[in-house]
PDB file of C-alpha atoms in Angstrom:
ATOM      1  CA  UNK W   1      -9.514 -16.045  12.802  1.00  0.00           C
ATOM      2  CA  UNK W   2      -9.571 -12.450  11.764  1.00  0.00           C
ATOM      3  CA  UNK W   3      -8.643 -11.372   8.466  1.00  0.00           C
ATOM      4  CA  UNK W   4      -5.024 -10.509   7.711  1.00  0.00           C
ATOM      5  CA  UNK W   5      -4.506  -6.919   6.278  1.00  0.00           C
ATOM      6  CA  UNK W   6      -3.607  -8.332   2.779  1.00  0.00           C
ATOM      7  CA  UNK W   7      -7.294  -9.670   2.479  1.00  0.00           C
ATOM      8  CA  UNK W   8      -9.025  -6.380   3.288  1.00  0.00           C
ATOM      9  CA  UNK W   9      -6.341  -3.636   3.019  1.00  0.00           C
ATOM     10  CA  UNK W  10      -5.856  -3.791  -0.752  1.00  0.00           C
ATOM     11  CA  UNK W  11      -3.601  -1.529  -2.919  1.00  0.00           C
ATOM     12  CA  UNK W  12      -5.683  -0.011  -5.892  1.00  0.00           C
ATOM     13  CA  UNK W  13      -3.745   1.320  -8.846  1.00  0.00           C
ATOM     14  CA  UNK W  14      -5.675   2.429 -12.225  1.00  0.00           C
ATOM     15  CA  UNK W  15      -8.715   0.556 -10.779  1.00  0.00           C
ATOM     16  CA  UNK W  16      -6.945  -2.696 -10.174  1.00  0.00           C
ATOM     17  CA  UNK W  17      -6.559  -4.189  -6.799  1.00  0.00           C
ATOM     18  CA  UNK W  18      -3.592  -5.995  -5.539  1.00  0.00           C
ATOM     19  CA  UNK W  19      -3.003  -7.879  -2.022  1.00  0.00           C
ATOM     20  CA  UNK W  20       0.949  -7.117  -2.241  1.00  0.00           C
ATOM     21  CA  UNK W  21       2.442  -3.647  -1.686  1.00  0.00           C
ATOM     22  CA  UNK W  22       5.830  -4.623  -2.844  1.00  0.00           C
ATOM     23  CA  UNK W  23       6.529  -4.072  -6.430  1.00  0.00           C
ATOM     24  CA  UNK W  24       9.754  -5.719  -7.878  1.00  0.00           C
ATOM     25  CA  UNK W  25      12.150  -5.237 -10.725  1.00  0.00           C
ATOM     26  CA  UNK W  26      13.626  -8.142 -12.708  1.00  0.00           C
ATOM     27  CA  UNK W  27      17.057  -6.597 -13.480  1.00  0.00           C
ATOM     28  CA  UNK W  28      20.468  -7.672 -12.208  1.00  0.00           C
ATOM     29  CA  UNK W  29      19.752 -11.201 -11.476  1.00  0.00           C
ATOM     30  CA  UNK W  30      22.164 -13.952 -12.286  1.00  0.00           C
ATOM     31  CA  UNK W  31      19.700 -15.776 -14.452  1.00  0.00           C
ATOM     32  CA  UNK W  32      16.078 -16.213 -15.235  1.00  0.00           C
ATOM     33  CA  UNK W  33      15.899 -19.049 -12.573  1.00  0.00           C
ATOM     34  CA  UNK W  34      17.149 -16.855  -9.854  1.00  0.00           C
ATOM     35  CA  UNK W  35      14.716 -14.102 -11.150  1.00  0.00           C
ATOM     36  CA  UNK W  36      11.658 -16.338 -10.913  1.00  0.00           C
ATOM     37  CA  UNK W  37      12.538 -17.692  -7.562  1.00  0.00           C
ATOM     38  CA  UNK W  38      13.299 -14.305  -6.051  1.00  0.00           C
ATOM     39  CA  UNK W  39       9.888 -12.748  -7.465  1.00  0.00           C
ATOM     40  CA  UNK W  40       7.915 -15.847  -5.992  1.00  0.00           C
ATOM     41  CA  UNK W  41       9.603 -15.132  -2.461  1.00  0.00           C
ATOM     42  CA  UNK W  42       8.860 -11.541  -2.752  1.00  0.00           C
ATOM     43  CA  UNK W  43       5.037 -12.009  -3.164  1.00  0.00           C
ATOM     44  CA  UNK W  44       4.987  -9.205  -5.631  1.00  0.00           C
ATOM     45  CA  UNK W  45       2.102  -9.028  -8.206  1.00  0.00           C
ATOM     46  CA  UNK W  46       3.391  -6.063 -10.087  1.00  0.00           C
ATOM     47  CA  UNK W  47       6.693  -6.706 -11.701  1.00  0.00           C
ATOM     48  CA  UNK W  48       8.730  -4.206 -13.834  1.00  0.00           C
ATOM     49  CA  UNK W  49      10.579  -5.056 -17.156  1.00  0.00           C
ATOM     50  CA  UNK W  50      12.722  -3.018 -19.449  1.00  0.00           C
ATOM     51  CA  UNK W  51      12.359  -2.540 -23.062  1.00  0.00           C
ATOM     52  CA  UNK W  52      15.497  -3.031 -25.273  1.00  0.00           C
ATOM     53  CA  UNK W  53      16.529  -3.892 -28.666  1.00  0.00           C
ATOM     54  CA  UNK W  54      16.204  -7.669 -29.601  1.00  0.00           C
ATOM     55  CA  UNK W  55      19.497  -9.287 -30.605  1.00  0.00           C
ATOM     56  CA  UNK W  56      19.348  -9.816 -34.093  1.00  0.00           C
ATOM     57  CA  UNK W  57      20.682 -13.164 -35.458  1.00  0.00           C
ATOM     58  CA  UNK W  58      22.006 -14.366 -32.137  1.00  0.00           C
ATOM     59  CA  UNK W  59      20.792 -17.164 -30.043  1.00  0.00           C
ATOM     60  CA  UNK W  60      17.496 -17.718 -31.462  1.00  0.00           C
ATOM     61  CA  UNK W  61      15.002 -19.267 -29.081  1.00  0.00           C
ATOM     62  CA  UNK W  62      16.615 -17.558 -26.188  1.00  0.00           C
ATOM     63  CA  UNK W  63      14.476 -17.579 -22.968  1.00  0.00           C
ATOM     64  CA  UNK W  64      12.420 -14.182 -22.663  1.00  0.00           C
ATOM     65  CA  UNK W  65      11.742 -12.588 -19.389  1.00  0.00           C
ATOM     66  CA  UNK W  66       7.965 -12.554 -20.403  1.00  0.00           C
ATOM     67  CA  UNK W  67       8.026 -16.265 -20.522  1.00  0.00           C
ATOM     68  CA  UNK W  68       8.791 -16.616 -16.738  1.00  0.00           C
ATOM     69  CA  UNK W  69       6.189 -14.081 -15.924  1.00  0.00           C
ATOM     70  CA  UNK W  70       2.737 -15.643 -16.650  1.00  0.00           C
ATOM     71  CA  UNK W  71       0.339 -12.672 -17.364  1.00  0.00           C
ATOM     72  CA  UNK W  72      -2.455 -14.503 -15.213  1.00  0.00           C
ATOM     73  CA  UNK W  73      -0.143 -14.141 -12.148  1.00  0.00           C
ATOM     74  CA  UNK W  74       1.632 -10.925 -12.642  1.00  0.00           C
ATOM     75  CA  UNK W  75       0.835  -7.403 -13.855  1.00  0.00           C
ATOM     76  CA  UNK W  76       3.846  -6.374 -16.040  1.00  0.00           C
ATOM     77  CA  UNK W  77       5.019  -2.849 -15.619  1.00  0.00           C
ATOM     78  CA  UNK W  78       7.234  -1.799 -18.370  1.00  0.00           C
ATOM     79  CA  UNK W  79       9.699   1.059 -17.623  1.00  0.00           C
ATOM     80  CA  UNK W  80      11.363   3.725 -19.611  1.00  0.00           C
ATOM     81  CA  UNK W  81      14.670   3.228 -17.738  1.00  0.00           C
ATOM     82  CA  UNK W  82      17.682   4.493 -19.976  1.00  0.00           C
ATOM     83  CA  UNK W  83      15.523   7.347 -21.200  1.00  0.00           C
ATOM     84  CA  UNK W  84      16.917  10.874 -21.105  1.00  0.00           C
ATOM     85  CA  UNK W  85      14.366  12.778 -23.211  1.00  0.00           C
ATOM     86  CA  UNK W  86      10.686  13.040 -23.650  1.00  0.00           C
ATOM     87  CA  UNK W  87      10.634  11.583 -27.034  1.00  0.00           C
ATOM     88  CA  UNK W  88      12.332   8.165 -26.196  1.00  0.00           C
ATOM     89  CA  UNK W  89      10.314   7.825 -23.114  1.00  0.00           C
ATOM     90  CA  UNK W  90       7.127   8.280 -25.065  1.00  0.00           C
ATOM     91  CA  UNK W  91       8.217   6.119 -27.794  1.00  0.00           C
ATOM     92  CA  UNK W  92       9.387   3.428 -25.358  1.00  0.00           C
ATOM     93  CA  UNK W  93       5.860   3.330 -23.566  1.00  0.00           C
ATOM     94  CA  UNK W  94       4.187   3.111 -26.994  1.00  0.00           C
ATOM     95  CA  UNK W  95       6.509   0.059 -28.144  1.00  0.00           C
ATOM     96  CA  UNK W  96       5.783  -1.598 -24.483  1.00  0.00           C
ATOM     97  CA  UNK W  97       2.003  -1.229 -25.224  1.00  0.00           C
ATOM     98  CA  UNK W  98       2.240  -2.981 -28.301  1.00  0.00           C
ATOM     99  CA  UNK W  99       4.563  -5.548 -26.922  1.00  0.00           C
ATOM    100  CA  UNK W 100       2.024  -6.226 -24.104  1.00  0.00           C
ATOM    101  CA  UNK W 101      -1.071  -6.369 -26.323  1.00  0.00           C
ATOM    102  CA  UNK W 102      -2.540  -2.959 -25.384  1.00  0.00           C
ATOM    103  CA  UNK W 103      -1.759  -3.089 -21.592  1.00  0.00           C
ATOM    104  CA  UNK W 104      -1.736   0.565 -20.567  1.00  0.00           C
ATOM    105  CA  UNK W 105       0.105   0.655 -17.259  1.00  0.00           C
ATOM    106  CA  UNK W 106       3.562   2.135 -17.490  1.00  0.00           C
ATOM    107  CA  UNK W 107       6.412   3.240 -15.190  1.00  0.00           C
ATOM    108  CA  UNK W 108       7.628   6.477 -16.418  1.00  0.00           C
ATOM    109  CA  UNK W 109      11.184   7.473 -15.692  1.00  0.00           C
ATOM    110  CA  UNK W 110      12.929  10.343 -17.558  1.00  0.00           C
ATOM    111  CA  UNK W 111      16.477  10.638 -16.254  1.00  0.00           C
ATOM    112  CA  UNK W 112      18.709  13.627 -15.926  1.00  0.00           C
ATOM    113  CA  UNK W 113      22.290  12.076 -16.084  1.00  0.00           C
ATOM    114  CA  UNK W 114      23.925   8.771 -15.868  1.00  0.00           C
ATOM    115  CA  UNK W 115      25.970   9.676 -12.786  1.00  0.00           C
ATOM    116  CA  UNK W 116      23.138  10.241 -10.391  1.00  0.00           C
ATOM    117  CA  UNK W 117      20.290   8.729 -12.394  1.00  0.00           C
ATOM    118  CA  UNK W 118      17.964  11.412 -10.793  1.00  0.00           C
ATOM    119  CA  UNK W 119      14.927  12.288 -12.542  1.00  0.00           C
ATOM    120  CA  UNK W 120      14.860  15.291 -14.968  1.00  0.00           C
ATOM    121  CA  UNK W 121      11.481  16.605 -13.606  1.00  0.00           C
ATOM    122  CA  UNK W 122      10.765  19.040 -16.370  1.00  0.00           C
ATOM    123  CA  UNK W 123      10.917  16.322 -18.873  1.00  0.00           C
ATOM    124  CA  UNK W 124       9.098  13.854 -16.743  1.00  0.00           C
ATOM    125  CA  UNK W 125       6.150  16.521 -16.514  1.00  0.00           C
ATOM    126  CA  UNK W 126       6.223  16.808 -20.298  1.00  0.00           C
ATOM    127  CA  UNK W 127       6.332  12.989 -21.045  1.00  0.00           C
ATOM    128  CA  UNK W 128       3.595  12.328 -18.359  1.00  0.00           C
ATOM    129  CA  UNK W 129       1.170  14.834 -19.926  1.00  0.00           C
ATOM    130  CA  UNK W 130       1.536  13.203 -23.325  1.00  0.00           C
ATOM    131  CA  UNK W 131       1.241   9.652 -22.156  1.00  0.00           C
ATOM    132  CA  UNK W 132      -1.851  10.536 -20.069  1.00  0.00           C
ATOM    133  CA  UNK W 133      -3.378  12.098 -23.092  1.00  0.00           C
ATOM    134  CA  UNK W 134      -2.600   8.975 -24.970  1.00  0.00           C
ATOM    135  CA  UNK W 135      -4.547   6.767 -22.738  1.00  0.00           C
ATOM    136  CA  UNK W 136      -1.681   5.394 -20.644  1.00  0.00           C
ATOM    137  CA  UNK W 137      -2.056   4.719 -16.791  1.00  0.00           C
ATOM    138  CA  UNK W 138       1.388   6.280 -15.718  1.00  0.00           C
ATOM    139  CA  UNK W 139       3.172   5.346 -12.516  1.00  0.00           C
ATOM    140  CA  UNK W 140       5.626   8.148 -12.486  1.00  0.00           C
ATOM    141  CA  UNK W 141       9.260   8.011 -10.881  1.00  0.00           C
ATOM    142  CA  UNK W 142       9.997  11.404  -9.484  1.00  0.00           C
ATOM    143  CA  UNK W 143      12.088  13.351  -6.896  1.00  0.00           C
ATOM    144  CA  UNK W 144      11.248  13.465  -3.341  1.00  0.00           C
ATOM    145  CA  UNK W 145       9.634  16.842  -4.026  1.00  0.00           C
ATOM    146  CA  UNK W 146       6.089  17.320  -2.638  1.00  0.00           C
ATOM    147  CA  UNK W 147       5.320  20.228  -5.093  1.00  0.00           C
ATOM    148  CA  UNK W 148       6.326  18.055  -8.217  1.00  0.00           C
ATOM    149  CA  UNK W 149       4.410  15.114  -6.778  1.00  0.00           C
ATOM    150  CA  UNK W 150       1.179  17.436  -6.782  1.00  0.00           C
ATOM    151  CA  UNK W 151       1.990  18.575 -10.244  1.00  0.00           C
ATOM    152  CA  UNK W 152       2.081  14.972 -11.575  1.00  0.00           C
ATOM    153  CA  UNK W 153      -0.943  13.927  -9.895  1.00  0.00           C
ATOM    154  CA  UNK W 154      -2.781  16.875 -11.325  1.00  0.00           C
ATOM    155  CA  UNK W 155      -1.702  15.717 -14.810  1.00  0.00           C
ATOM    156  CA  UNK W 156      -3.339  12.575 -14.277  1.00  0.00           C
ATOM    157  CA  UNK W 157      -0.854  10.029 -13.068  1.00  0.00           C
ATOM    158  CA  UNK W 158      -2.188   7.060 -11.337  1.00  0.00           C
ATOM    159  CA  UNK W 159       0.659   6.680  -8.866  1.00  0.00           C
ATOM    160  CA  UNK W 160       3.407   9.023  -7.872  1.00  0.00           C
ATOM    161  CA  UNK W 161       6.822   7.249  -7.036  1.00  0.00           C
ATOM    162  CA  UNK W 162       9.329   9.491  -5.251  1.00  0.00           C
ATOM    163  CA  UNK W 163      12.680   8.084  -4.767  1.00  0.00           C
ATOM    164  CA  UNK W 164      14.225   7.142  -1.453  1.00  0.00           C
ATOM    165  CA  UNK W 165      17.582   7.780  -2.722  1.00  0.00           C
ATOM    166  CA  UNK W 166      19.269   7.452  -6.127  1.00  0.00           C
ATOM    167  CA  UNK W 167      18.535   4.203  -8.080  1.00  0.00           C
ATOM    168  CA  UNK W 168      20.737   1.375  -6.994  1.00  0.00           C
ATOM    169  CA  UNK W 169      22.493   3.197  -4.119  1.00  0.00           C
ATOM    170  CA  UNK W 170      20.853   1.353  -1.300  1.00  0.00           C
ATOM    171  CA  UNK W 171      21.026   4.375   0.895  1.00  0.00           C
ATOM    172  CA  UNK W 172      17.520   4.195   2.301  1.00  0.00           C
ATOM    173  CA  UNK W 173      15.150   7.080   2.705  1.00  0.00           C
ATOM    174  CA  UNK W 174      17.274  10.131   2.709  1.00  0.00           C
ATOM    175  CA  UNK W 175      14.230  12.611   3.542  1.00  0.00           C
ATOM    176  CA  UNK W 176      11.573  11.052   5.495  1.00  0.00           C
ATOM    177  CA  UNK W 177       9.757  14.290   5.945  1.00  0.00           C
ATOM    178  CA  UNK W 178       9.432  15.044   2.101  1.00  0.00           C
ATOM    179  CA  UNK W 179       8.044  11.480   1.533  1.00  0.00           C
ATOM    180  CA  UNK W 180       5.425  12.153   4.453  1.00  0.00           C
ATOM    181  CA  UNK W 181       4.585  15.567   2.848  1.00  0.00           C
ATOM    182  CA  UNK W 182       4.054  13.886  -0.484  1.00  0.00           C
ATOM    183  CA  UNK W 183       1.708  11.306   1.053  1.00  0.00           C
ATOM    184  CA  UNK W 184      -0.207  14.204   2.859  1.00  0.00           C
ATOM    185  CA  UNK W 185      -0.365  16.253  -0.414  1.00  0.00           C
ATOM    186  CA  UNK W 186      -1.662  13.625  -3.042  1.00  0.00           C
ATOM    187  CA  UNK W 187      -4.572  11.425  -3.253  1.00  0.00           C
ATOM    188  CA  UNK W 188      -3.154   8.763  -5.662  1.00  0.00           C
ATOM    189  CA  UNK W 189      -0.954   6.060  -4.226  1.00  0.00           C
ATOM    190  CA  UNK W 190       2.525   7.190  -3.309  1.00  0.00           C
ATOM    191  CA  UNK W 191       5.112   4.313  -3.713  1.00  0.00           C
ATOM    192  CA  UNK W 192       8.809   4.577  -2.840  1.00  0.00           C
ATOM    193  CA  UNK W 193      10.794   3.735  -5.858  1.00  0.00           C
ATOM    194  CA  UNK W 194      14.410   3.297  -5.754  1.00  0.00           C
ATOM    195  CA  UNK W 195      17.117   3.778  -3.048  1.00  0.00           C
ATOM    196  CA  UNK W 196      15.921   1.052  -0.542  1.00  0.00           C
ATOM    197  CA  UNK W 197      18.970  -0.931   0.682  1.00  0.00           C
ATOM    198  CA  UNK W 198      17.365  -3.388   3.211  1.00  0.00           C
ATOM    199  CA  UNK W 199      14.384  -4.675   4.939  1.00  0.00           C
ATOM    200  CA  UNK W 200      14.085  -1.713   7.417  1.00  0.00           C
ATOM    201  CA  UNK W 201      14.175   0.720   4.817  1.00  0.00           C
ATOM    202  CA  UNK W 202      11.016  -0.742   3.309  1.00  0.00           C
ATOM    203  CA  UNK W 203       9.371  -1.057   6.594  1.00  0.00           C
ATOM    204  CA  UNK W 204      10.182   2.760   7.301  1.00  0.00           C
ATOM    205  CA  UNK W 205       8.612   3.694   3.901  1.00  0.00           C
ATOM    206  CA  UNK W 206       5.477   1.656   4.944  1.00  0.00           C
ATOM    207  CA  UNK W 207       5.347   3.033   8.389  1.00  0.00           C
ATOM    208  CA  UNK W 208       5.281   6.733   6.947  1.00  0.00           C
ATOM    209  CA  UNK W 209       2.178   5.693   4.983  1.00  0.00           C
ATOM    210  CA  UNK W 210       3.521   4.938   1.585  1.00  0.00           C
ATOM    211  CA  UNK W 211       1.009   2.656  -0.433  1.00  0.00           C
ATOM    212  CA  UNK W 212       3.741   0.518  -1.364  1.00  0.00           C
ATOM    213  CA  UNK W 213       7.500   0.127  -2.352  1.00  0.00           C
ATOM    214  CA  UNK W 214       9.079  -0.679  -5.562  1.00  0.00           C
ATOM    215  CA  UNK W 215      12.623  -2.119  -5.670  1.00  0.00           C
ATOM    216  CA  UNK W 216      15.059  -4.044  -7.776  1.00  0.00           C
ATOM    217  CA  UNK W 217      18.755  -3.805  -6.641  1.00  0.00           C
ATOM    218  CA  UNK W 218      18.113  -4.289  -2.819  1.00  0.00           C
ATOM    219  CA  UNK W 219      16.978  -7.684  -3.580  1.00  0.00           C
ATOM    220  CA  UNK W 220      19.114  -8.705  -6.700  1.00  0.00           C
ATOM    221  CA  UNK W 221      22.155  -7.396  -5.383  1.00  0.00           C
ATOM    222  CA  UNK W 222      21.836  -9.052  -1.986  1.00  0.00           C
ATOM    223  CA  UNK W 223      24.118 -12.033  -1.314  1.00  0.00           C
ATOM    224  CA  UNK W 224      20.975 -14.272  -1.132  1.00  0.00           C
ATOM    225  CA  UNK W 225      18.412 -12.814  -3.333  1.00  0.00           C
ATOM    226  CA  UNK W 226      15.771 -15.118  -2.679  1.00  0.00           C
ATOM    227  CA  UNK W 227      16.212 -14.726   1.128  1.00  0.00           C
ATOM    228  CA  UNK W 228      16.140 -11.054   0.885  1.00  0.00           C
ATOM    229  CA  UNK W 229      12.853 -11.122  -1.272  1.00  0.00           C
ATOM    230  CA  UNK W 230      11.197 -12.899   1.550  1.00  0.00           C
ATOM    231  CA  UNK W 231      12.650 -10.291   4.066  1.00  0.00           C
ATOM    232  CA  UNK W 232      11.331  -7.487   1.909  1.00  0.00           C
ATOM    233  CA  UNK W 233       7.872  -9.102   1.768  1.00  0.00           C
ATOM    234  CA  UNK W 234       7.632  -9.270   5.575  1.00  0.00           C
ATOM    235  CA  UNK W 235       9.131  -5.644   5.919  1.00  0.00           C
ATOM    236  CA  UNK W 236       6.383  -4.370   3.864  1.00  0.00           C
ATOM    237  CA  UNK W 237       3.615  -6.303   5.591  1.00  0.00           C
ATOM    238  CA  UNK W 238       5.147  -5.227   9.043  1.00  0.00           C
ATOM    239  CA  UNK W 239       5.458  -1.670   8.172  1.00  0.00           C
ATOM    240  CA  UNK W 240       2.004  -1.542   6.623  1.00  0.00           C
ATOM    241  CA  UNK W 241       0.530  -3.122   9.613  1.00  0.00           C
ATOM    242  CA  UNK W 242       2.369  -0.708  12.030  1.00  0.00           C
ATOM    243  CA  UNK W 243       1.109   2.243   9.918  1.00  0.00           C
ATOM    244  CA  UNK W 244      -2.514   0.793  10.179  1.00  0.00           C
ATOM    245  CA  UNK W 245      -2.079   0.143  13.856  1.00  0.00           C
ATOM    246  CA  UNK W 246      -0.952   3.588  14.629  1.00  0.00           C
ATOM    247  CA  UNK W 247       2.302   3.784  16.446  1.00  0.00           C
ATOM    248  CA  UNK W 248       2.562   5.127  20.139  1.00  0.00           C
ATOM    249  CA  UNK W 249       3.506   8.849  20.650  1.00  0.00           C
ATOM    250  CA  UNK W 250       7.235   8.843  21.218  1.00  0.00           C
ATOM    251  CA  UNK W 251       8.069  10.462  24.739  1.00  0.00           C
ATOM    252  CA  UNK W 252      11.226  11.858  25.847  1.00  0.00           C
ATOM    253  CA  UNK W 253      11.330   9.942  29.322  1.00  0.00           C
ATOM    254  CA  UNK W 254      10.360   6.586  30.625  1.00  0.00           C
ATOM    255  CA  UNK W 255       6.929   5.221  31.223  1.00  0.00           C
ATOM    256  CA  UNK W 256       6.731   2.108  33.395  1.00  0.00           C
ATOM    257  CA  UNK W 257       5.091  -0.919  31.498  1.00  0.00           C
ATOM    258  CA  UNK W 258       4.538  -2.776  34.844  1.00  0.00           C
ATOM    259  CA  UNK W 259       2.014  -1.609  37.422  1.00  0.00           C
ATOM    260  CA  UNK W 260       3.118   1.036  39.934  1.00  0.00           C
ATOM    261  CA  UNK W 261       0.737  -0.176  42.546  1.00  0.00           C
ATOM    262  CA  UNK W 262       0.804  -3.396  44.533  1.00  0.00           C
ATOM    263  CA  UNK W 263       4.513  -3.290  44.981  1.00  0.00           C
ATOM    264  CA  UNK W 264       5.373  -5.813  48.008  1.00  0.00           C
ATOM    265  CA  UNK W 265       8.940  -4.480  48.530  1.00  0.00           C
TER     266      UNK W 265
ATOM    267  CA  UNK U   1      18.213  -1.858 -51.038  1.00  0.00           C
ATOM    268  CA  UNK U   2      19.984  -0.615 -47.805  1.00  0.00           C
ATOM    269  CA  UNK U   3      17.986  -0.238 -44.310  1.00  0.00           C
ATOM    270  CA  UNK U   4      19.165  -0.072 -40.752  1.00  0.00           C
ATOM    271  CA  UNK U   5      18.035  -2.696 -38.269  1.00  0.00           C
ATOM    272  CA  UNK U   6      18.525  -1.857 -34.670  1.00  0.00           C
ATOM    273  CA  UNK U   7      21.395   0.373 -35.575  1.00  0.00           C
ATOM    274  CA  UNK U   8      23.103  -2.063 -37.927  1.00  0.00           C
ATOM    275  CA  UNK U   9      23.051  -1.700 -41.545  1.00  0.00           C
ATOM    276  CA  UNK U  10      21.497  -4.538 -43.800  1.00  0.00           C
ATOM    277  CA  UNK U  11      20.640  -5.245 -47.368  1.00  0.00           C
ATOM    278  CA  UNK U  12      17.264  -6.382 -48.082  1.00  0.00           C
ATOM    279  CA  UNK U  13      14.937  -7.006 -51.199  1.00  0.00           C
ATOM    280  CA  UNK U  14      13.269  -3.750 -52.468  1.00  0.00           C
ATOM    281  CA  UNK U  15       9.796  -3.058 -50.834  1.00  0.00           C
ATOM    282  CA  UNK U  16      10.051  -6.008 -48.660  1.00  0.00           C
ATOM    283  CA  UNK U  17       7.026  -6.235 -46.245  1.00  0.00           C
ATOM    284  CA  UNK U  18       7.972  -5.902 -42.661  1.00  0.00           C
ATOM    285  CA  UNK U  19       6.374  -9.250 -41.817  1.00  0.00           C
ATOM    286  CA  UNK U  20       8.852 -10.884 -44.398  1.00  0.00           C
ATOM    287  CA  UNK U  21      11.717  -9.210 -42.794  1.00  0.00           C
ATOM    288  CA  UNK U  22      10.775 -10.385 -39.378  1.00  0.00           C
ATOM    289  CA  UNK U  23      10.287 -13.866 -40.580  1.00  0.00           C
ATOM    290  CA  UNK U  24      13.802 -13.871 -42.169  1.00  0.00           C
ATOM    291  CA  UNK U  25      15.283 -12.768 -38.816  1.00  0.00           C
ATOM    292  CA  UNK U  26      13.440 -15.792 -37.244  1.00  0.00           C
ATOM    293  CA  UNK U  27      11.459 -13.397 -34.929  1.00  0.00           C
ATOM    294  CA  UNK U  28       8.034 -14.489 -36.217  1.00  0.00           C
ATOM    295  CA  UNK U  29       6.005 -15.766 -33.293  1.00  0.00           C
ATOM    296  CA  UNK U  30       8.282 -14.015 -30.698  1.00  0.00           C
ATOM    297  CA  UNK U  31       7.258 -11.308 -28.407  1.00  0.00           C
ATOM    298  CA  UNK U  32       8.547  -8.098 -30.049  1.00  0.00           C
ATOM    299  CA  UNK U  33       7.277  -4.772 -31.018  1.00  0.00           C
ATOM    300  CA  UNK U  34       8.542  -2.731 -34.129  1.00  0.00           C
ATOM    301  CA  UNK U  35       9.148   0.916 -34.960  1.00  0.00           C
ATOM    302  CA  UNK U  36      10.025   2.154 -38.306  1.00  0.00           C
ATOM    303  CA  UNK U  37      11.750   5.620 -38.444  1.00  0.00           C
ATOM    304  CA  UNK U  38      10.515   6.393 -34.926  1.00  0.00           C
ATOM    305  CA  UNK U  39       6.985   5.320 -35.385  1.00  0.00           C
ATOM    306  CA  UNK U  40       5.309   2.234 -34.028  1.00  0.00           C
ATOM    307  CA  UNK U  41       4.082  -0.250 -36.569  1.00  0.00           C
ATOM    308  CA  UNK U  42       1.351  -2.331 -35.012  1.00  0.00           C
ATOM    309  CA  UNK U  43       1.624  -6.083 -35.292  1.00  0.00           C
ATOM    310  CA  UNK U  44      -1.554  -6.073 -37.330  1.00  0.00           C
ATOM    311  CA  UNK U  45       0.033  -4.044 -40.070  1.00  0.00           C
ATOM    312  CA  UNK U  46       3.219  -6.057 -40.413  1.00  0.00           C
ATOM    313  CA  UNK U  47       1.870  -7.732 -43.513  1.00  0.00           C
ATOM    314  CA  UNK U  48       0.937  -4.243 -45.343  1.00  0.00           C
ATOM    315  CA  UNK U  49       3.901  -2.203 -44.149  1.00  0.00           C
ATOM    316  CA  UNK U  50       6.416  -2.310 -47.086  1.00  0.00           C
ATOM    317  CA  UNK U  51       9.842  -1.044 -46.200  1.00  0.00           C
ATOM    318  CA  UNK U  52      11.648   1.562 -48.405  1.00  0.00           C
ATOM    319  CA  UNK U  53      15.297   2.511 -48.790  1.00  0.00           C
ATOM    320  CA  UNK U  54      17.109   4.004 -45.669  1.00  0.00           C
ATOM    321  CA  UNK U  55      14.226   3.023 -43.379  1.00  0.00           C
ATOM    322  CA  UNK U  56      15.430   2.758 -39.622  1.00  0.00           C
ATOM    323  CA  UNK U  57      13.871  -0.420 -38.070  1.00  0.00           C
ATOM    324  CA  UNK U  58      13.840  -0.917 -34.367  1.00  0.00           C
ATOM    325  CA  UNK U  59      12.823  -4.245 -33.004  1.00  0.00           C
ATOM    326  CA  UNK U  60      12.315  -4.423 -29.331  1.00  0.00           C
ATOM    327  CA  UNK U  61      11.713  -6.900 -26.665  1.00  0.00           C
ATOM    328  CA  UNK U  62      11.177  -6.925 -22.862  1.00  0.00           C
ATOM    329  CA  UNK U  63      14.211  -7.688 -20.728  1.00  0.00           C
ATOM    330  CA  UNK U  64      14.889  -7.710 -17.049  1.00  0.00           C
ATOM    331  CA  UNK U  65      14.817  -4.308 -15.441  1.00  0.00           C
ATOM    332  CA  UNK U  66      13.786  -2.254 -12.609  1.00  0.00           C
TER     333      UNK U  66
END
């Protein structure tokens, strides 16, 4: 039997190879059991977590998200969600690195306001520069702006992650042409991060040539998150295989699929 | 002396080592990271790092997020 794309077509981020091109978040689930089942069904190998204050003096021994994400199985990707300035984003990454015993891979996001959660690209550039100099492997959340994607690559980010649509909106890819231009403009992996709503959105991202897709709400807010996680895994694989296969050229008029010769009527 | 832990004010003994504070909070052997006054304090320095009056201590952990 021939090899499946997952065996030879690997995603490489910061020198590390992955078979799965679906990256998932761990927020908004009902409980840790549901989180675990959904992540398993997604087949994801890179899983994001957030960094927050520990509850002091409350429920000691409370289960921790890291307890259900064994490091030998998952690459933990701490994010800077909730950071609205350079300083807090950089501090969050340093805390995360300490928390994860020196693990350097981070997802940088510096947000502009809480209504849109759109990235503050000026602050994102400044934070990325500091973090790269400090030895972090930065996967950076940004706008669907090809010029900014190029700048972030030039700064040394290991992956550029343009939004499909605002975080948690589920609106799908609002500007396919910009995503395509970003893919053409940068050499590091381009992953759509945020805005995917359902499986076809993920497939479109992969058909455009994205290296992967990062999502959270599309799975967690589905009526059946575990089922949706499986759907997303298949959509990512189908989209990737369609991209690798090379789609037919669209034509305006029909082209018969059955032979036009040998007709007996 | 008076310090701040995760935004809440707290009274602790003078010049308490960070490690002792963390033990008092039943957080020893949990997966946390700590900042004092906005600066990361590596786990290896919890024993030596003595807290001073007015210090702002942030104790963080990983939580679900996307």
